[in-house]
PDB file of C-alpha atoms in Angstrom:
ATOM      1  CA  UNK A   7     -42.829  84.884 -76.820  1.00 47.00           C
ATOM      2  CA  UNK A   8     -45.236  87.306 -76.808  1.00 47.00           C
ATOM      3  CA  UNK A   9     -49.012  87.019 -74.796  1.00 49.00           C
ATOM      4  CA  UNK A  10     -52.665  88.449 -76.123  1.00 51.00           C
ATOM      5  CA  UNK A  11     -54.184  88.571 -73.441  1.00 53.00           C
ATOM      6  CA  UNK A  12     -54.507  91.940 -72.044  1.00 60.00           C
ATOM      7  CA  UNK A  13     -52.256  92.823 -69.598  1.00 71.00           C
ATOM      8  CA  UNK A  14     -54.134  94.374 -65.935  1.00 74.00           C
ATOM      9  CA  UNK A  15     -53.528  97.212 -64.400  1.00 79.00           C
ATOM     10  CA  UNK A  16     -55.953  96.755 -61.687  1.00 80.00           C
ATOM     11  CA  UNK A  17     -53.483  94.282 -59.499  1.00 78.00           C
ATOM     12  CA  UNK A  18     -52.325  95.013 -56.159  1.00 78.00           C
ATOM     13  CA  UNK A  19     -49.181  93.401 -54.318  1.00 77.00           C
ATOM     14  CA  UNK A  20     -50.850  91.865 -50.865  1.00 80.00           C
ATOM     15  CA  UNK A  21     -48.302  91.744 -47.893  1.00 82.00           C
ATOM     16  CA  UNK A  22     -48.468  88.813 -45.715  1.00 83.00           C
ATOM     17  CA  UNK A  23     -47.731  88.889 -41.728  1.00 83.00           C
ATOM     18  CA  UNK A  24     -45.458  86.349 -41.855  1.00 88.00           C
ATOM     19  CA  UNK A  25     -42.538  87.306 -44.180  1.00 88.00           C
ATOM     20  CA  UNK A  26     -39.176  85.918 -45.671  1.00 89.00           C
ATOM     21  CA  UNK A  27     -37.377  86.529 -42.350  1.00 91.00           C
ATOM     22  CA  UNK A  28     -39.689  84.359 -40.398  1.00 92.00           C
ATOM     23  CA  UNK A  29     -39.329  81.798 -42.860  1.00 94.00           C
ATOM     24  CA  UNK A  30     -35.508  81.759 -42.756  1.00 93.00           C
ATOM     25  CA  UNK A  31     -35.859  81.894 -39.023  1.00 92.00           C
ATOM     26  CA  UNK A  32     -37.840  79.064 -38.817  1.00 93.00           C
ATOM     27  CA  UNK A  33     -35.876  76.639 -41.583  1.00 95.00           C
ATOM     28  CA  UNK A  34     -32.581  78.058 -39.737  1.00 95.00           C
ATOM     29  CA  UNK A  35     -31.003  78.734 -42.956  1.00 97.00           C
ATOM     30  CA  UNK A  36     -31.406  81.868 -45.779  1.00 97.00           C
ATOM     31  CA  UNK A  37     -32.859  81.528 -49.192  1.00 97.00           C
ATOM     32  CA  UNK A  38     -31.186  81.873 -52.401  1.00 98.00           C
ATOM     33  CA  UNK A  39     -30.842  80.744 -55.952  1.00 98.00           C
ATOM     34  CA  UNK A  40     -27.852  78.232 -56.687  1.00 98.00           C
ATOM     35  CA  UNK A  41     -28.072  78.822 -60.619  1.00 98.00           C
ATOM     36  CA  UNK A  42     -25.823  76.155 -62.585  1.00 98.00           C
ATOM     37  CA  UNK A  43     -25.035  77.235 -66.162  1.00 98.00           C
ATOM     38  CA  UNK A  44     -22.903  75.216 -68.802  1.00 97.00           C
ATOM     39  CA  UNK A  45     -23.317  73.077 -72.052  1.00 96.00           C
ATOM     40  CA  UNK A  46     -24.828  70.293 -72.171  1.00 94.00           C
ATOM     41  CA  UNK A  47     -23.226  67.384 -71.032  1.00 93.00           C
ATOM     42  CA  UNK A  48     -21.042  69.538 -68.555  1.00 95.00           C
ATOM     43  CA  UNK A  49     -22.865  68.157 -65.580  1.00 94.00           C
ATOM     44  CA  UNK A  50     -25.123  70.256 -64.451  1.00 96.00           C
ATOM     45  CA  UNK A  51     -27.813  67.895 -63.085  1.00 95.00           C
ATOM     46  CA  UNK A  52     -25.571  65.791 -62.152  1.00 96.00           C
ATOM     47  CA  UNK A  53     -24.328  68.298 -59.760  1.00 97.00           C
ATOM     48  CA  UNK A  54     -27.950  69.876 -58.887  1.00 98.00           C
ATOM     49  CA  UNK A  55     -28.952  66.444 -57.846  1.00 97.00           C
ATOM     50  CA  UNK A  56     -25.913  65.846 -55.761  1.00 98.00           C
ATOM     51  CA  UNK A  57     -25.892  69.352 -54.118  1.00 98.00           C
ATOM     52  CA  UNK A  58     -29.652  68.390 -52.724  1.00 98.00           C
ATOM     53  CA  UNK A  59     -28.682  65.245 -51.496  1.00 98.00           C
ATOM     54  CA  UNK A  60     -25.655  66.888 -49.880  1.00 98.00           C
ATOM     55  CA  UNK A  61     -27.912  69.990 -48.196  1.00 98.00           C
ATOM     56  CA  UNK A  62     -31.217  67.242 -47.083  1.00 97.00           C
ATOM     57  CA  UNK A  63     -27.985  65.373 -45.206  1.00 97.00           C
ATOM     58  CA  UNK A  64     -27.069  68.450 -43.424  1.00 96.00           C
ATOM     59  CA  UNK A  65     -30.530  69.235 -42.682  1.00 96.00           C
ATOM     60  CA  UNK A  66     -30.969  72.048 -44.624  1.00 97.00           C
ATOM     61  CA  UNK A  67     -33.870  72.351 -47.045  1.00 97.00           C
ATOM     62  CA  UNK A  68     -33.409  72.781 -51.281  1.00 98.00           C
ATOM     63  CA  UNK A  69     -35.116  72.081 -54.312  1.00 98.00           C
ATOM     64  CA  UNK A  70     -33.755  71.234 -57.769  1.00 98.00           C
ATOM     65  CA  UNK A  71     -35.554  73.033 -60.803  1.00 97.00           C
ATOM     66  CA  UNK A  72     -34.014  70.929 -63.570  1.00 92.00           C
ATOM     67  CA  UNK A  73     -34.438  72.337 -67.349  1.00 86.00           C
ATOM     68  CA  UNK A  74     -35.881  68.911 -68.400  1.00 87.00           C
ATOM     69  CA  UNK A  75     -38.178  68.215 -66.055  1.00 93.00           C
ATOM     70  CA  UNK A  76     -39.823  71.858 -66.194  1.00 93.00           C
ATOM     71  CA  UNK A  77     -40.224  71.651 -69.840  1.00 93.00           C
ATOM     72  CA  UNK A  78     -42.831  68.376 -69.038  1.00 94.00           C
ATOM     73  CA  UNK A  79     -45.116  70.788 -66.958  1.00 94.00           C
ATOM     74  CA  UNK A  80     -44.344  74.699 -66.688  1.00 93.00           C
ATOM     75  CA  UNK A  81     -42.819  74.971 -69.858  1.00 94.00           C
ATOM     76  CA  UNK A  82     -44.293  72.522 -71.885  1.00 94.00           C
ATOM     77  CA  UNK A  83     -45.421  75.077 -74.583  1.00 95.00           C
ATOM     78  CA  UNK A  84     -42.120  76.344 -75.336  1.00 93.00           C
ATOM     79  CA  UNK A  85     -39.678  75.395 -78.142  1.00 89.00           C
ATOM     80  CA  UNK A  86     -35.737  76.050 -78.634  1.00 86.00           C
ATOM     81  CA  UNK A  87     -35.958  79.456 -80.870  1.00 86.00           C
ATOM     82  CA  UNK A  88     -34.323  82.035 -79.487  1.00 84.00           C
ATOM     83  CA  UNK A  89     -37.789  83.719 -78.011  1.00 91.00           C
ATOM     84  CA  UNK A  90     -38.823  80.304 -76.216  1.00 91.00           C
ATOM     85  CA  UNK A  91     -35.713  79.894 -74.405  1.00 89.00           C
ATOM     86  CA  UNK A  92     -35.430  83.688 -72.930  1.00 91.00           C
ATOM     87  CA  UNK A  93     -39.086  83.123 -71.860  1.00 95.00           C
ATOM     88  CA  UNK A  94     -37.976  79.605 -70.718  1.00 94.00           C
ATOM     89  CA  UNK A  95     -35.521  81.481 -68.722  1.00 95.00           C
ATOM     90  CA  UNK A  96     -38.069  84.026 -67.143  1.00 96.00           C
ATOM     91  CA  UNK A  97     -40.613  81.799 -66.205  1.00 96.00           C
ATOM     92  CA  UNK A  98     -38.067  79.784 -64.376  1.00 97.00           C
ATOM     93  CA  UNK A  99     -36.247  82.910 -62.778  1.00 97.00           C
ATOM     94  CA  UNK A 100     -39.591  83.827 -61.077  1.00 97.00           C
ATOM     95  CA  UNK A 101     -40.278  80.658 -59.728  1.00 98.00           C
ATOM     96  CA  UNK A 102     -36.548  80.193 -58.596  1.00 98.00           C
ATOM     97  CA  UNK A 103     -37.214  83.844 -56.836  1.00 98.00           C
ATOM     98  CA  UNK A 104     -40.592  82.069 -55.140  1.00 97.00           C
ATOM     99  CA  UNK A 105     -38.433  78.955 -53.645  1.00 98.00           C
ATOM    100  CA  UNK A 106     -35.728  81.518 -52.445  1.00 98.00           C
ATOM    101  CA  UNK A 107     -38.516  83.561 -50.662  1.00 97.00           C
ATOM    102  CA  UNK A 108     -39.830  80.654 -48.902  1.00 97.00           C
ATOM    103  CA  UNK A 109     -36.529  80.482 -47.749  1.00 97.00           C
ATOM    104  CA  UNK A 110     -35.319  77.480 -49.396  1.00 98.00           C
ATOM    105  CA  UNK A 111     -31.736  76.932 -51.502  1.00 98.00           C
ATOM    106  CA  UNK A 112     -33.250  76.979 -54.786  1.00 98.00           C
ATOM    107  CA  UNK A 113     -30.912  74.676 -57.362  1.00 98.00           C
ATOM    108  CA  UNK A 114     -31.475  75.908 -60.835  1.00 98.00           C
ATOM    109  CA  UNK A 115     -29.684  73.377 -63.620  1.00 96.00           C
ATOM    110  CA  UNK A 116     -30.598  75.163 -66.980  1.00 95.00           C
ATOM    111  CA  UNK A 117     -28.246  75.378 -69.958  1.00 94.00           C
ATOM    112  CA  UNK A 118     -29.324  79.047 -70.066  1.00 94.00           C
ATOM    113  CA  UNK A 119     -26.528  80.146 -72.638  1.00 93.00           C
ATOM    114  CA  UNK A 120     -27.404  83.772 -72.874  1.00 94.00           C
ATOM    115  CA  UNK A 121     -25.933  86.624 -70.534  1.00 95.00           C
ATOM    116  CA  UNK A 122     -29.096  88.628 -70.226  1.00 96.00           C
ATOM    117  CA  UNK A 123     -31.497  86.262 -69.431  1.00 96.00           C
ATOM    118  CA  UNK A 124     -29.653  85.191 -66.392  1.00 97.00           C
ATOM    119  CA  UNK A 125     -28.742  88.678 -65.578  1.00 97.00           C
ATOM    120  CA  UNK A 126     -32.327  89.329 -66.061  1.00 97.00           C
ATOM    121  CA  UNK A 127     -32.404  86.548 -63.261  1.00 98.00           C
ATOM    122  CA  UNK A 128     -29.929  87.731 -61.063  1.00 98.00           C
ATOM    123  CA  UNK A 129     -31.759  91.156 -61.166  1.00 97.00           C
ATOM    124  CA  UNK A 130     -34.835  89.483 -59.145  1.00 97.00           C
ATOM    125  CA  UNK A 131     -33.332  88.690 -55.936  1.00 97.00           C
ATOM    126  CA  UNK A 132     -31.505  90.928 -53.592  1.00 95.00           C
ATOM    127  CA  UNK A 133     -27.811  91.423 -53.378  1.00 95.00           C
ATOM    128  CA  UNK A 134     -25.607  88.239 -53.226  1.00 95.00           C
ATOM    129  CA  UNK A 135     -29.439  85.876 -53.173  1.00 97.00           C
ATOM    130  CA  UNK A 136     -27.953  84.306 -56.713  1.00 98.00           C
ATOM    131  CA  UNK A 137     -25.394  82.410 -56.998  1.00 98.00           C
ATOM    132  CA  UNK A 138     -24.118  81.546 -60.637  1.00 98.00           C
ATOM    133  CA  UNK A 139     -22.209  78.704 -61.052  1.00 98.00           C
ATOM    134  CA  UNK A 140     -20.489  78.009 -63.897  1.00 98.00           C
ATOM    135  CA  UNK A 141     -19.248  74.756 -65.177  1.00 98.00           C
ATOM    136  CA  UNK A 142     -16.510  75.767 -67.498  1.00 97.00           C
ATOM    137  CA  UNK A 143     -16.217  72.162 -69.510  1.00 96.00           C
ATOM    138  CA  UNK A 144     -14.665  72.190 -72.720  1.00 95.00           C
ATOM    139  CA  UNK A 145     -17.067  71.703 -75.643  1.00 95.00           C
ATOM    140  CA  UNK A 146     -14.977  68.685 -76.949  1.00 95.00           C
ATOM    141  CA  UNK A 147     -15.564  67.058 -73.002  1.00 95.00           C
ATOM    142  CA  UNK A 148     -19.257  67.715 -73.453  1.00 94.00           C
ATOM    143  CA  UNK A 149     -19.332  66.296 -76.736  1.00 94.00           C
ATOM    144  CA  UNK A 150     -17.711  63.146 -75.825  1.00 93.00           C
ATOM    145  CA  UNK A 151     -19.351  62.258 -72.885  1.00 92.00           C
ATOM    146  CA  UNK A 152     -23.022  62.980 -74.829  1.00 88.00           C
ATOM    147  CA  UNK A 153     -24.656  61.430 -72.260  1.00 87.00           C
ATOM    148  CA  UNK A 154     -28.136  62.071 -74.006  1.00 90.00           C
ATOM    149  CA  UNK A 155     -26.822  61.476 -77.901  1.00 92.00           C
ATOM    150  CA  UNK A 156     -27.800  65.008 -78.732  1.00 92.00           C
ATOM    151  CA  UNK A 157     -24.809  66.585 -80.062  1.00 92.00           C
ATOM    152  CA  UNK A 158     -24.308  63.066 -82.476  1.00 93.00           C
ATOM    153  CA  UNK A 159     -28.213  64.091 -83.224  1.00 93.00           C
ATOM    154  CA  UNK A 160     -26.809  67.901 -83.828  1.00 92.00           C
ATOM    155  CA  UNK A 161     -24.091  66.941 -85.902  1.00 94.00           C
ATOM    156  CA  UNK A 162     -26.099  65.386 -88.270  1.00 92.00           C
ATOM    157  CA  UNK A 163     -28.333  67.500 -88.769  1.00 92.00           C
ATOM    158  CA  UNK A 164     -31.518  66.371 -86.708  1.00 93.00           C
ATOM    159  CA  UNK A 165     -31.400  69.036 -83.927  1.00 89.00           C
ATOM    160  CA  UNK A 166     -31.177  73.023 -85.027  1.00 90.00           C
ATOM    161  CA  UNK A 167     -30.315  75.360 -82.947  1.00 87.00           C
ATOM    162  CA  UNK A 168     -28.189  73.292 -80.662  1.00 91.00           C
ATOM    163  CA  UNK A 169     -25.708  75.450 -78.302  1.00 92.00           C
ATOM    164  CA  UNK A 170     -22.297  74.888 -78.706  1.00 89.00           C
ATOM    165  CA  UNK A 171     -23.064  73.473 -82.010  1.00 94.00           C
ATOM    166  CA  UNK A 172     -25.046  75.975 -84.409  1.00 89.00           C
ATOM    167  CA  UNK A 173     -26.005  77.935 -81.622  1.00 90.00           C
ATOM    168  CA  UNK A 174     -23.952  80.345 -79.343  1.00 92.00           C
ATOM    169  CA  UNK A 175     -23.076  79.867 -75.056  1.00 95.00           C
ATOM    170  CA  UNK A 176     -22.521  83.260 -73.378  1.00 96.00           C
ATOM    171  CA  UNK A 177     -20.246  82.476 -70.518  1.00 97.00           C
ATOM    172  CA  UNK A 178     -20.255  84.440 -67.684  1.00 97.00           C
ATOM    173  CA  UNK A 179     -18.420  86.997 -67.161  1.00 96.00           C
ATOM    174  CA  UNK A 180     -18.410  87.577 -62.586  1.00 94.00           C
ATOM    175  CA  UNK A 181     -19.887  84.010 -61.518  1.00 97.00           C
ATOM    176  CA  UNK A 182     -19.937  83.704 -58.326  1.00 98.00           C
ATOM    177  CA  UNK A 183     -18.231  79.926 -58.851  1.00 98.00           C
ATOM    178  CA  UNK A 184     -16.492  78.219 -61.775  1.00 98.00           C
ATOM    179  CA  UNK A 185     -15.718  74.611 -61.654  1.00 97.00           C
ATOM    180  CA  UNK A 186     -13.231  73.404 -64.349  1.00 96.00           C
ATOM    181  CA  UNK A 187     -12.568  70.848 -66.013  1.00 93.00           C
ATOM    182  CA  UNK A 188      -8.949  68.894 -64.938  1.00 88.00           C
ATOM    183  CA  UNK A 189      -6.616  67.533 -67.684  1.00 88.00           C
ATOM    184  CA  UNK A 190      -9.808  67.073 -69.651  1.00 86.00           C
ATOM    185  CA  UNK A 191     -11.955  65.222 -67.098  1.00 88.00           C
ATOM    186  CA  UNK A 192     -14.671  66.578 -65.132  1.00 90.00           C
ATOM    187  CA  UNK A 193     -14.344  66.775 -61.196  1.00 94.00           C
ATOM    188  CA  UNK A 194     -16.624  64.472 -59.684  1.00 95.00           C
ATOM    189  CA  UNK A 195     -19.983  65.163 -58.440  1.00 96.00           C
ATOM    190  CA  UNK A 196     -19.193  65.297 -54.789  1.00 97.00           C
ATOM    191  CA  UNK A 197     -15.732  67.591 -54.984  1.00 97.00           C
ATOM    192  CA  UNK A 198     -18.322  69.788 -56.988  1.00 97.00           C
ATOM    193  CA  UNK A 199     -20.919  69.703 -55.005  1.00 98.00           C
ATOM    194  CA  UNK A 200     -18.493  70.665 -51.844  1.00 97.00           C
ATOM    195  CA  UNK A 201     -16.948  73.718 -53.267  1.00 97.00           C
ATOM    196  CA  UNK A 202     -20.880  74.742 -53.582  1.00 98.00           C
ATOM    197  CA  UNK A 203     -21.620  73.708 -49.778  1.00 98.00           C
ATOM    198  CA  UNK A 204     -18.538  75.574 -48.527  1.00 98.00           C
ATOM    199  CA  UNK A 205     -19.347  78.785 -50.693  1.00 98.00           C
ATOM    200  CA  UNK A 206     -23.122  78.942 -49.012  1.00 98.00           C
ATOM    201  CA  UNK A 207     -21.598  78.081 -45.470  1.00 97.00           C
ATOM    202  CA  UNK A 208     -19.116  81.306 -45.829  1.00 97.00           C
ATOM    203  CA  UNK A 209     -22.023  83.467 -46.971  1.00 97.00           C
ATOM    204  CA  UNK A 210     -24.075  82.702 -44.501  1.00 96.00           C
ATOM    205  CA  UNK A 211     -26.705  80.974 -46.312  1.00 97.00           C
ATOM    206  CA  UNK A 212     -27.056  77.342 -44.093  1.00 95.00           C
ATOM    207  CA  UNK A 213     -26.450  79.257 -40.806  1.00 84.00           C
ATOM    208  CA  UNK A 214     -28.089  77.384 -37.459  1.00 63.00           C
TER     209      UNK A 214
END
C-alpha cells in the first residue's frame, strides 16, 4: 500500500531526558516484543490473552496487540491482498517497537504468514528485544477446531486469499520458541503461556 502524500524531509528525531532505561528501571522489568505467529485457529490469542493475565499476576506490565482488534481502529483501512497485510504488518511492528520502548512486554498475536514482514519486524528492535513464537499446529488441527467458521467460509469459496487455504504460511525458520501440537491436540493455554514466562525470566526480561 502505497501513500500520496509527500513524504518530508524536514523532520528531526527529538531526544527526551528520560529514556528507555529509566523506564525499565522504574517498571523493574525490560521491554520487548513477544510476537505469536501461526494459522488461524492455532491459538494465538488464546495464548496472548493468557500470557497477560499470567505477567499482570506477577506484577509485571504487558499489552496484547491482537490482529482483530487493530483492524477495528489502526488498521481499519486495510484489506487481505498481499500489499494490505505487509503494511498491516508494519504499522503494527512500529507500534509493537513503541510499547517495547516504554518498557512494557509487548504481546503481538498476528497470523503474519510471511517471513519478511516479521523479519522486517524483528529488524526494529535491538538484539534479542523480539521474541517469535511460533505455534507449529497442524493445518488439519486448525481446521477442525475453526473456532471462527472461516476456513468452512474458505472452503467454499466465500473468503479468497485465506492462509493455509489458497494462500501461503511462511514458517519460521530461528524462532525464538515453538510450541507444538501433542498427538494432534493443542497444549493448553497455561502450559503455553509458561514456557513463554520461563523464556523471558532466563533472558532477563521480568528482572526485579
Amino acid at each position: 500500500m502505497s501513500s500520496t502524500v509527500p513524504k518530508s524531509s524536514n523532520i528531526f528525531w527529538h531526544d527526551c531526558p528520560v529514556g528507555k532505561t529509566d523506564r525499565q528501571n522504574l517498571l523493574k522489568q525490560k521491554g520487548c516484543v513477544v510476537w505469536i505467529t501461526g494459522l488461524s485457529g492455532s491459538g494465538k490469542s488464546t495464548l496472548a490473552c493468557t500470557l497477560g493475565r499470567e505477567l499482570h499476576t506477577r506484577g509485571r506490565l504487558a499489552y496484547v496487540l491482537d490482529g482483530d482488534n487493530l483492524r477495528h481502529g489502526l488498521n481499519k483501512d486495510l484489506g487481505f491482498a498481499a500489499e494490505d497485510r505487509a503494511e498491516n504488518i508494519r504499522r503494527v511492528g512500529e507500534v509493537a517497537k513503541l510499547f517495547a520502548d516504554a518498557g512494557l512486554v509487548c504481546i503481538a498475536s498476528f497470523i503474519s504468514p510471511y517471513r519478511r514482514d516479521r523479519e522486517s519486524c524483528r529488524a526494529l528492535l535491538s538484539e534479542g528485544s523480539f521474541i517469535e513464537v511460533f505455534l507449529n499446529m497442524s493445518l488439519e488441527l486448525c481446521e477442525a477446531r475453526d473456532p471462527k467458521g472461516l476456513y468452512k467460509l474458505a472452503r467454499a469459496g466465500k473468503i479468497k486469499g485465506f492462509t493455509g487455504i489458497d494462500d501461503p504460511y511462511e514458517p519460521p525458520l530461528n524462532c525464538e520458541i515453538e510450541i507444538k501440537e501433542e498427538d494432534g491436540v493443542c497444549p493448553s493455554p497455561s502450559d503455553m503461556a509458561e514456557q513463554v514466562v520461563t523464556y523471558l525470566e532466563e533472558k532477563g526480561f521480568l528482572h526485579e
